[in-house]
Every structure is written in C-alpha cells, then in structure tokens.
mmCIF file of C-alpha atoms and ligand atoms in Angstrom:
data_model
loop_
_atom_site.group_PDB
_atom_site.id
_atom_site.type_symbol
_atom_site.label_atom_id
_atom_site.label_comp_id
_atom_site.label_asym_id
_atom_site.label_seq_id
_atom_site.Cartn_x
_atom_site.Cartn_y
_atom_site.Cartn_z
ATOM 1 C CA MET A 72 -11.049 26.695 0.415
ATOM 2 C CA ASN A 73 -8.037 28.416 -0.960
ATOM 3 C CA LEU A 74 -4.758 26.409 -0.391
ATOM 4 C CA THR A 75 -1.579 26.010 -1.715
ATOM 5 C CA LEU A 76 0.274 22.471 -3.088
ATOM 6 C CA LYS A 77 3.483 21.375 -2.867
ATOM 7 C CA ILE A 78 3.997 18.500 -5.012
ATOM 8 C CA TRP A 79 6.865 16.412 -5.722
ATOM 9 C CA ARG A 80 7.695 16.587 -9.279
ATOM 10 C CA GLN A 81 10.112 13.664 -11.358
ATOM 11 C CA LYS A 82 10.161 13.477 -15.043
ATOM 12 C CA ASN A 83 11.565 9.738 -14.759
ATOM 13 C CA ALA A 84 13.698 7.544 -12.979
ATOM 14 C CA ASP A 85 16.499 9.542 -13.459
ATOM 15 C CA ASP A 86 15.658 12.496 -12.626
ATOM 16 C CA LYS A 87 16.740 14.677 -9.489
ATOM 17 C CA GLY A 88 12.801 15.946 -8.620
ATOM 18 C CA LYS A 89 11.936 18.649 -6.871
ATOM 19 C CA ILE A 90 8.950 20.179 -5.233
ATOM 20 C CA VAL A 91 6.981 22.930 -7.157
ATOM 21 C CA ASP A 92 4.211 24.712 -5.789
ATOM 22 C CA TYR A 93 0.754 25.270 -7.040
ATOM 23 C CA PRO A 94 -2.001 27.506 -5.868
ATOM 24 C CA MET A 95 -5.597 26.165 -5.622
ATOM 25 C CA SER A 96 -8.460 28.414 -5.130
ATOM 26 C CA ASP A 97 -12.268 27.760 -4.432
ATOM 27 C CA VAL A 98 -11.997 24.091 -3.338
ATOM 28 C CA SER A 99 -14.694 22.801 -2.216
ATOM 29 C CA PRO A 100 -14.716 20.394 1.163
ATOM 30 C CA ASP A 101 -16.878 17.632 -0.432
ATOM 31 C CA MET A 102 -14.186 16.849 -3.320
ATOM 32 C CA SER A 103 -12.609 13.539 -2.158
ATOM 33 C CA PHE A 104 -8.176 14.845 -2.634
ATOM 34 C CA LEU A 105 -8.370 12.853 -6.213
ATOM 35 C CA GLU A 106 -10.809 14.760 -7.647
ATOM 36 C CA MET A 107 -8.777 17.637 -6.536
ATOM 37 C CA LEU A 108 -5.302 16.517 -7.972
ATOM 38 C CA ASP A 109 -8.078 16.043 -11.218
ATOM 39 C CA VAL A 110 -8.886 19.651 -10.998
ATOM 40 C CA LEU A 111 -5.628 20.605 -10.565
ATOM 41 C CA ASN A 112 -4.378 18.443 -13.861
ATOM 42 C CA GLN A 113 -7.181 19.897 -15.833
ATOM 43 C CA ASP A 114 -5.794 23.367 -15.204
ATOM 44 C CA LEU A 115 -2.446 22.065 -16.054
ATOM 45 C CA ILE A 116 -3.565 20.489 -19.400
ATOM 46 C CA ASP A 117 -5.771 23.692 -20.475
ATOM 47 C CA LYS A 118 -2.653 25.859 -20.051
ATOM 48 C CA ASN A 119 -0.266 22.500 -21.981
ATOM 49 C CA GLU A 120 1.243 21.994 -18.673
ATOM 50 C CA GLU A 121 2.412 18.566 -18.081
ATOM 51 C CA PRO A 122 -0.285 16.861 -15.215
ATOM 52 C CA ILE A 123 0.918 15.070 -12.575
ATOM 53 C CA ALA A 124 1.249 11.961 -12.668
ATOM 54 C CA PHE A 125 -0.025 9.227 -10.097
ATOM 55 C CA ASP A 126 -2.060 6.234 -9.557
ATOM 56 C CA HIS A 127 -5.695 5.589 -9.135
ATOM 57 C CA ASP A 128 -8.309 2.624 -9.870
ATOM 58 C CA CYS A 129 -11.171 2.054 -7.629
ATOM 59 C CA ARG A 130 -11.294 5.254 -6.300
ATOM 60 C CA GLU A 131 -13.039 3.021 -3.376
ATOM 61 C CA GLY A 132 -10.320 2.239 -1.187
ATOM 62 C CA ILE A 133 -9.937 -1.639 -2.332
ATOM 63 C CA CYS A 134 -7.041 -1.415 -4.520
ATOM 64 C CA GLY A 135 -4.174 -0.048 -3.254
ATOM 65 C CA MET A 136 -3.310 2.355 -6.292
ATOM 66 C CA CYS A 137 -3.388 5.779 -5.091
ATOM 67 C CA SER A 138 -0.380 5.181 -2.181
ATOM 68 C CA MET A 139 1.381 8.678 -1.543
ATOM 69 C CA PHE A 140 2.412 11.240 1.044
ATOM 70 C CA VAL A 141 0.173 13.800 2.403
ATOM 71 C CA ASN A 142 1.689 16.126 4.628
ATOM 72 C CA GLY A 143 3.949 12.806 5.157
ATOM 73 C CA GLN A 144 2.011 10.869 6.232
ATOM 74 C CA ALA A 145 1.191 7.813 4.396
ATOM 75 C CA HIS A 146 -1.989 8.131 3.037
ATOM 76 C CA GLY A 147 -3.066 11.429 4.790
ATOM 77 C CA PRO A 148 -4.129 12.813 8.049
ATOM 78 C CA ASP A 149 -7.103 10.627 8.989
ATOM 79 C CA SER A 150 -6.757 6.547 10.160
ATOM 80 C CA MET A 151 -8.056 3.926 8.547
ATOM 81 C CA VAL A 152 -8.446 5.425 4.903
ATOM 82 C CA THR A 153 -6.757 5.690 1.488
ATOM 83 C CA VAL A 154 -6.025 8.926 -0.358
ATOM 84 C CA CYS A 155 -8.539 8.463 -2.836
ATOM 85 C CA GLN A 156 -11.121 7.619 0.267
ATOM 86 C CA LEU A 157 -9.715 11.056 1.957
ATOM 87 C CA HIS A 158 -12.040 14.302 1.524
ATOM 88 C CA MET A 159 -10.918 17.761 1.690
ATOM 89 C CA ARG A 160 -12.979 18.778 4.305
ATOM 90 C CA SER A 161 -10.083 17.601 6.523
ATOM 91 C CA PHE A 162 -8.694 20.172 5.736
ATOM 92 C CA LYS A 163 -8.739 23.963 6.194
ATOM 93 C CA ASP A 164 -8.844 27.282 3.683
ATOM 94 C CA GLY A 165 -5.387 28.704 3.487
ATOM 95 C CA ASP A 166 -3.316 25.524 4.407
ATOM 96 C CA THR A 167 -0.386 24.084 2.774
ATOM 97 C CA ILE A 168 -0.315 20.600 1.661
ATOM 98 C CA PHE A 169 2.742 18.761 0.781
ATOM 99 C CA ILE A 170 2.058 15.514 -1.568
ATOM 100 C CA GLU A 171 5.336 12.900 -2.008
ATOM 101 C CA PRO A 172 5.602 9.832 -3.522
ATOM 102 C CA TRP A 173 6.695 6.594 -1.318
ATOM 103 C CA ARG A 174 9.973 6.746 -0.157
ATOM 104 C CA ALA A 175 12.099 3.123 -0.002
ATOM 105 C CA THR A 176 14.784 1.457 -2.041
ATOM 106 C CA ALA A 177 12.036 -1.219 -2.911
ATOM 107 C CA PHE A 178 10.122 1.204 -4.390
ATOM 108 C CA PRO A 179 12.112 3.275 -7.023
ATOM 109 C CA VAL A 180 10.112 6.883 -8.841
ATOM 110 C CA ILE A 181 9.204 6.126 -12.013
ATOM 111 C CA LYS A 182 6.960 9.526 -12.266
ATOM 112 C CA ASP A 183 6.400 11.983 -9.703
ATOM 113 C CA LEU A 184 4.198 10.135 -7.694
ATOM 114 C CA ILE A 185 4.341 7.256 -9.170
ATOM 115 C CA VAL A 186 6.161 4.567 -7.741
ATOM 116 C CA ASP A 187 7.640 1.125 -8.869
ATOM 117 C CA ARG A 188 5.797 -1.452 -6.579
ATOM 118 C CA SER A 189 6.203 -4.830 -8.343
ATOM 119 C CA SER A 190 8.727 -6.182 -5.647
ATOM 120 C CA PHE A 191 5.724 -6.765 -3.547
ATOM 121 C CA ASP A 192 4.146 -8.905 -7.178
ATOM 122 C CA ARG A 193 7.406 -10.676 -7.121
ATOM 123 C CA ILE A 194 6.861 -11.870 -3.049
ATOM 124 C CA GLN A 195 3.543 -12.336 -3.965
ATOM 125 C CA GLN A 196 4.451 -14.736 -6.809
ATOM 126 C CA ALA A 197 7.448 -16.534 -4.386
ATOM 127 C CA GLY A 198 4.548 -18.117 -2.379
ATOM 128 C CA GLY A 199 1.116 -16.030 -2.293
ATOM 129 C CA PHE A 200 -1.283 -18.496 -3.634
ATOM 130 C CA ILE A 201 -2.414 -22.271 -3.086
ATOM 131 C CA SER A 202 -2.771 -24.637 -5.580
ATOM 132 C CA VAL A 203 -6.227 -26.042 -5.814
ATOM 133 C CA ASN A 204 -7.142 -28.771 -8.470
ATOM 134 C CA THR A 205 -10.027 -27.362 -10.281
ATOM 135 C CA SER A 206 -10.444 -30.287 -12.888
ATOM 136 C CA GLY A 207 -14.352 -30.544 -11.943
ATOM 137 C CA ASN A 208 -13.955 -32.647 -8.271
ATOM 138 C CA THR A 209 -13.010 -29.156 -6.321
ATOM 139 C CA ILE A 210 -14.289 -29.387 -2.453
ATOM 140 C CA ASP A 211 -16.711 -26.838 -1.803
ATOM 141 C CA ALA A 212 -14.846 -25.067 0.682
ATOM 142 C CA ASN A 213 -18.300 -23.778 2.647
ATOM 143 C CA SER A 214 -17.757 -28.243 3.186
ATOM 144 C CA ILE A 215 -14.536 -28.018 5.308
ATOM 145 C CA PRO A 216 -15.421 -26.415 9.022
ATOM 146 C CA ILE A 217 -13.095 -24.017 10.037
ATOM 147 C CA GLU A 218 -13.024 -22.390 13.953
ATOM 148 C CA LYS A 219 -14.283 -18.765 13.750
ATOM 149 C CA GLU A 220 -11.634 -17.129 15.393
ATOM 150 C CA LYS A 221 -9.034 -18.790 12.566
ATOM 151 C CA ALA A 222 -11.537 -17.566 9.862
ATOM 152 C CA ASP A 223 -12.049 -13.830 11.216
ATOM 153 C CA ASN A 224 -7.881 -14.153 11.711
ATOM 154 C CA ALA A 225 -7.940 -14.933 8.077
ATOM 155 C CA PHE A 226 -10.001 -12.821 6.512
ATOM 156 C CA ASP A 227 -8.679 -9.397 8.239
ATOM 157 C CA ALA A 228 -5.393 -10.557 7.055
ATOM 158 C CA ALA A 229 -6.557 -10.821 3.685
ATOM 159 C CA THR A 230 -7.931 -7.399 3.753
ATOM 160 C CA CYS A 231 -4.741 -6.067 2.800
ATOM 161 C CA ILE A 232 -4.432 -4.212 -0.441
ATOM 162 C CA GLY A 233 -0.775 -3.864 -0.787
ATOM 163 C CA CYS A 234 -1.005 -0.676 -1.364
ATOM 164 C CA GLY A 235 2.617 -0.050 0.856
ATOM 165 C CA ALA A 236 2.013 2.318 3.151
ATOM 166 C CA CYS A 237 3.674 0.031 5.702
ATOM 167 C CA VAL A 238 7.142 0.204 3.870
ATOM 168 C CA ALA A 239 6.826 3.997 3.639
ATOM 169 C CA SER A 240 6.099 4.484 7.078
ATOM 170 C CA CYS A 241 8.879 2.317 8.517
ATOM 171 C CA LYS A 242 11.837 3.804 9.195
ATOM 172 C CA ASN A 243 14.055 0.571 7.549
ATOM 173 C CA SER A 244 11.614 0.598 4.342
ATOM 174 C CA SER A 245 10.410 -3.005 5.902
ATOM 175 C CA ALA A 246 7.892 -4.561 4.181
ATOM 176 C CA MET A 247 7.113 -7.868 7.255
ATOM 177 C CA LEU A 248 3.624 -6.189 7.588
ATOM 178 C CA PHE A 249 2.880 -6.409 3.865
ATOM 179 C CA VAL A 250 4.145 -9.862 3.926
ATOM 180 C CA SER A 251 2.967 -11.168 7.075
ATOM 181 C CA ALA A 252 -0.576 -10.498 5.847
ATOM 182 C CA LYS A 253 0.289 -12.719 2.848
ATOM 183 C CA VAL A 254 1.580 -15.361 4.647
ATOM 184 C CA SER A 255 -1.278 -15.113 7.591
ATOM 185 C CA GLN A 256 -4.397 -15.468 5.272
ATOM 186 C CA PHE A 257 -3.250 -18.656 4.206
ATOM 187 C CA ALA A 258 -0.860 -20.148 7.777
ATOM 188 C CA LEU A 259 -4.664 -19.805 9.559
ATOM 189 C CA LEU A 260 -6.959 -21.877 6.895
ATOM 190 C CA PRO A 261 -6.142 -25.828 6.480
ATOM 191 C CA GLN A 262 -6.512 -24.855 2.153
ATOM 192 C CA GLY A 263 -3.137 -23.299 2.614
ATOM 193 C CA GLN A 264 -1.186 -26.043 4.826
ATOM 194 C CA VAL A 265 0.028 -27.917 1.609
ATOM 195 C CA GLU A 266 3.011 -25.170 0.566
ATOM 196 C CA ALA A 267 3.210 -23.681 4.263
ATOM 197 C CA THR A 268 6.660 -24.161 4.414
ATOM 198 C CA ASP A 269 7.668 -23.298 1.242
ATOM 199 C CA ARG A 270 5.475 -20.418 1.374
ATOM 200 C CA VAL A 271 6.699 -18.660 3.992
ATOM 201 C CA LEU A 272 10.504 -19.220 3.043
ATOM 202 C CA ASN A 273 10.648 -18.203 -0.322
ATOM 203 C CA MET A 274 8.472 -14.961 0.774
ATOM 204 C CA VAL A 275 10.903 -13.815 3.292
ATOM 205 C CA LYS A 276 13.470 -14.382 0.972
ATOM 206 C CA GLN A 277 12.379 -12.753 -1.978
ATOM 207 C CA MET A 278 11.092 -9.797 0.232
ATOM 208 C CA ASP A 279 15.008 -9.615 1.273
ATOM 209 C CA ASP A 280 16.165 -10.208 -2.109
ATOM 210 C CA GLU A 281 14.246 -6.914 -3.202
ATOM 211 C CA GLY A 282 15.792 -4.839 -0.330
ATOM 212 C CA PHE A 283 13.272 -3.942 1.978
ATOM 213 C CA GLY A 284 14.195 -3.730 5.649
ATOM 214 C CA ASN A 285 14.501 -5.200 8.759
ATOM 215 C CA CYS A 286 11.518 -4.974 11.602
ATOM 216 C CA THR A 287 12.193 -3.588 14.232
ATOM 217 C CA ASN A 288 8.993 -3.712 16.162
ATOM 218 C CA THR A 289 8.461 0.302 16.068
ATOM 219 C CA GLY A 290 4.606 -0.632 15.262
ATOM 220 C CA ALA A 291 4.696 2.290 11.898
ATOM 221 C CA CYS A 292 3.587 -0.155 9.965
ATOM 222 C CA GLU A 293 0.278 -1.021 11.746
ATOM 223 C CA VAL A 294 -0.783 2.598 12.676
ATOM 224 C CA GLU A 295 -0.457 3.849 9.045
ATOM 225 C CA CYS A 296 -1.771 1.162 7.927
ATOM 226 C CA PRO A 297 -5.099 1.901 5.687
ATOM 227 C CA LYS A 298 -6.998 -1.424 6.840
ATOM 228 C CA GLY A 299 -6.011 -1.895 10.305
ATOM 229 C CA ILE A 300 -3.587 -5.004 9.341
ATOM 230 C CA SER A 301 -2.494 -5.977 12.872
ATOM 231 C CA LEU A 302 1.249 -6.898 14.141
ATOM 232 C CA GLU A 303 0.134 -10.124 15.093
ATOM 233 C CA ASN A 304 0.215 -11.364 11.596
ATOM 234 C CA ILE A 305 4.082 -10.987 12.077
ATOM 235 C CA ALA A 306 4.247 -12.567 14.847
ATOM 236 C CA ARG A 307 2.701 -15.271 13.240
ATOM 237 C CA MET A 308 4.726 -15.206 9.643
ATOM 238 C CA ASN A 309 8.307 -15.085 12.358
ATOM 239 C CA ARG A 310 6.609 -18.308 14.270
ATOM 240 C CA GLU A 311 6.090 -19.841 10.884
ATOM 241 C CA TYR A 312 8.881 -19.083 9.586
ATOM 242 C CA LEU A 313 11.089 -20.555 12.488
ATOM 243 C CA SER A 314 9.084 -23.863 11.888
ATOM 244 C CA ALA A 315 9.277 -23.582 8.664
ATOM 245 C CA SER A 316 13.442 -23.595 9.132
ATOM 246 C CA PHE A 317 13.601 -26.490 10.730
ATOM 247 C CA LYS A 318 11.308 -28.547 8.701
ATOM 248 C CA GLY A 319 13.015 -27.216 5.572
HETATM 249 S S1 LIG B 267 -0.074 -4.073 5.154
HETATM 250 FE FE1 LIG B 267 -1.527 -2.304 5.294
HETATM 251 S S2 LIG B 267 -0.070 -0.840 5.103
HETATM 252 FE FE2 LIG B 267 1.042 -2.666 4.367
HETATM 253 S S3 LIG B 267 0.448 -3.520 1.806
HETATM 254 FE FE3 LIG B 267 -1.239 -3.890 3.519
HETATM 255 S S4 LIG B 267 -2.922 -2.771 3.395
HETATM 256 FE FE4 LIG B 267 -1.533 -1.302 2.706
HETATM 257 S S1 LIG B 268 -7.767 3.792 -5.819
HETATM 258 FE FE1 LIG B 268 -7.759 1.929 -5.484
HETATM 259 S S2 LIG B 268 -7.291 2.330 -2.861
HETATM 260 FE FE2 LIG B 268 -7.062 4.273 -3.706
#
C-alpha cells in the first residue's frame, strides 16, 4: 500500500507544532500501526532526520502507552483495540492518515505524539490502592467469599489500562471514566471498604486539581475506550462520592 501520513511534529512543550507530510510506499497490510511507524522512523534516521517520538511499551494492549489519535479517533478506526493492536489492513491503498497526540489541558504535549499523563499517576496516588498487612499474617484473598457479579464487575473495572482515550475523546476532557474505574475496582470488594470514604473524596479532588473537565454524560469515553469500561462505573463513583460526602 502507498499512504500519505500527516503527523503532528512538535519539538518540545513550548514549540507551536505543525502537521508534516510523510509519503510511505510498500506498506504491508500485515504490519501493525506501530511497526509502520518504526519503518518510517528507520527511514528518517537513515536520512539523518529526527524520528517521530511516540510512546509504546507492551505492544499487546495492556500498558496503555501507545495513545494517539488516528484520523481523529482515539486509538484509530477499530473498536476495542489500542493503537499497538491496530493493523494496516484497516486502511486502503492511497489513504491519507492523520496522526496526532491527545489534546487536553491536563495532558500537555512533551514531544510529537507523546503527552505527559502523570496527572493520572497523581490521581492514583491520591487513593487508587488498598493497604494490606504484609507482615506474615495476610489473609488469602480466596478465603473471602465475594458474589460472582461483584467480582466480575470489579474485574471489568480493573481492566482500565490508563491510556487516556476517555479524556481525549471527551469534549470536556473529563477523566470521570478513568477515575470511576479505579474507584469501582475497590468499591465493589470487601478489601476496598476500609479506605473507601477517603479514596473517592481524595481521587475526585485530585482529578479536579489536575484540570480535567466535568462529565456531561455524552458517553464518548465509553465508545472510544479500548477496554470497554462502562459508564456504570461513573454512576457508581457518583454514589460513592455522595455517600462519602455525608460521612466525611
Ligand atoms: S477508562 Fe478506558 S479509555 Fe479511559 S484510561 Fe481506562 S482504558 Fe483508557
Ligand atoms: S503499547 Fe502497550 S497498550 Fe499499546
């Protein structure tokens, strides 16, 4: 396939940035999207040009690093996949493909397609954990009975990979789907009850402090989430927050 890539290039956080055209030829439909970018970068390196900076790690849909817009869609045209799981067979010979970084105040661009998502880390640090006594008398998790429906819902919430597509797809740059998944995975389990009140209050406060917008229930986050995180988690977090506000 012959393609025209239109890629956002930005030297650093202060640079204005611009779209640059890169013609590509002989792209195999079996390549992954990131392999196609690898080929382009090797070509740029061979020509003594600056390669395109993009995040990636696992390349199997579990780390959430490969976050970018492809033709204006978070993680590209396929549903329920990350960019590293996207293949060139999803495109046609002669296609023009726009590749851009996430756009949100709380995700400033560091370079080219890489944004700073440490705001997510700070939200997690504010409450996305449980405290477990590991001094030798830890209770085996399997010895605590948990209803199957709750266990399944907690597991589904825990599949959030922190990619940020929910924020990038939301017209308000809201992080509610991400934060609600991180709250829900503990709110549904007995192990999460001890710190439940502080968790939801602190994580929501940190979310607001980081400059994420409010949720207006457009649902774009759920549609673009590569892990199928449900809006039900936002409803659960709102209930947790209300109840914690009375207790707190
Ligand atoms: S909720 Fe979905 S889109 Fe948002 S960070 Fe988690 S996995 Fe990514
Ligand atoms: S590189 Fe890890 S999810 Fe894509």
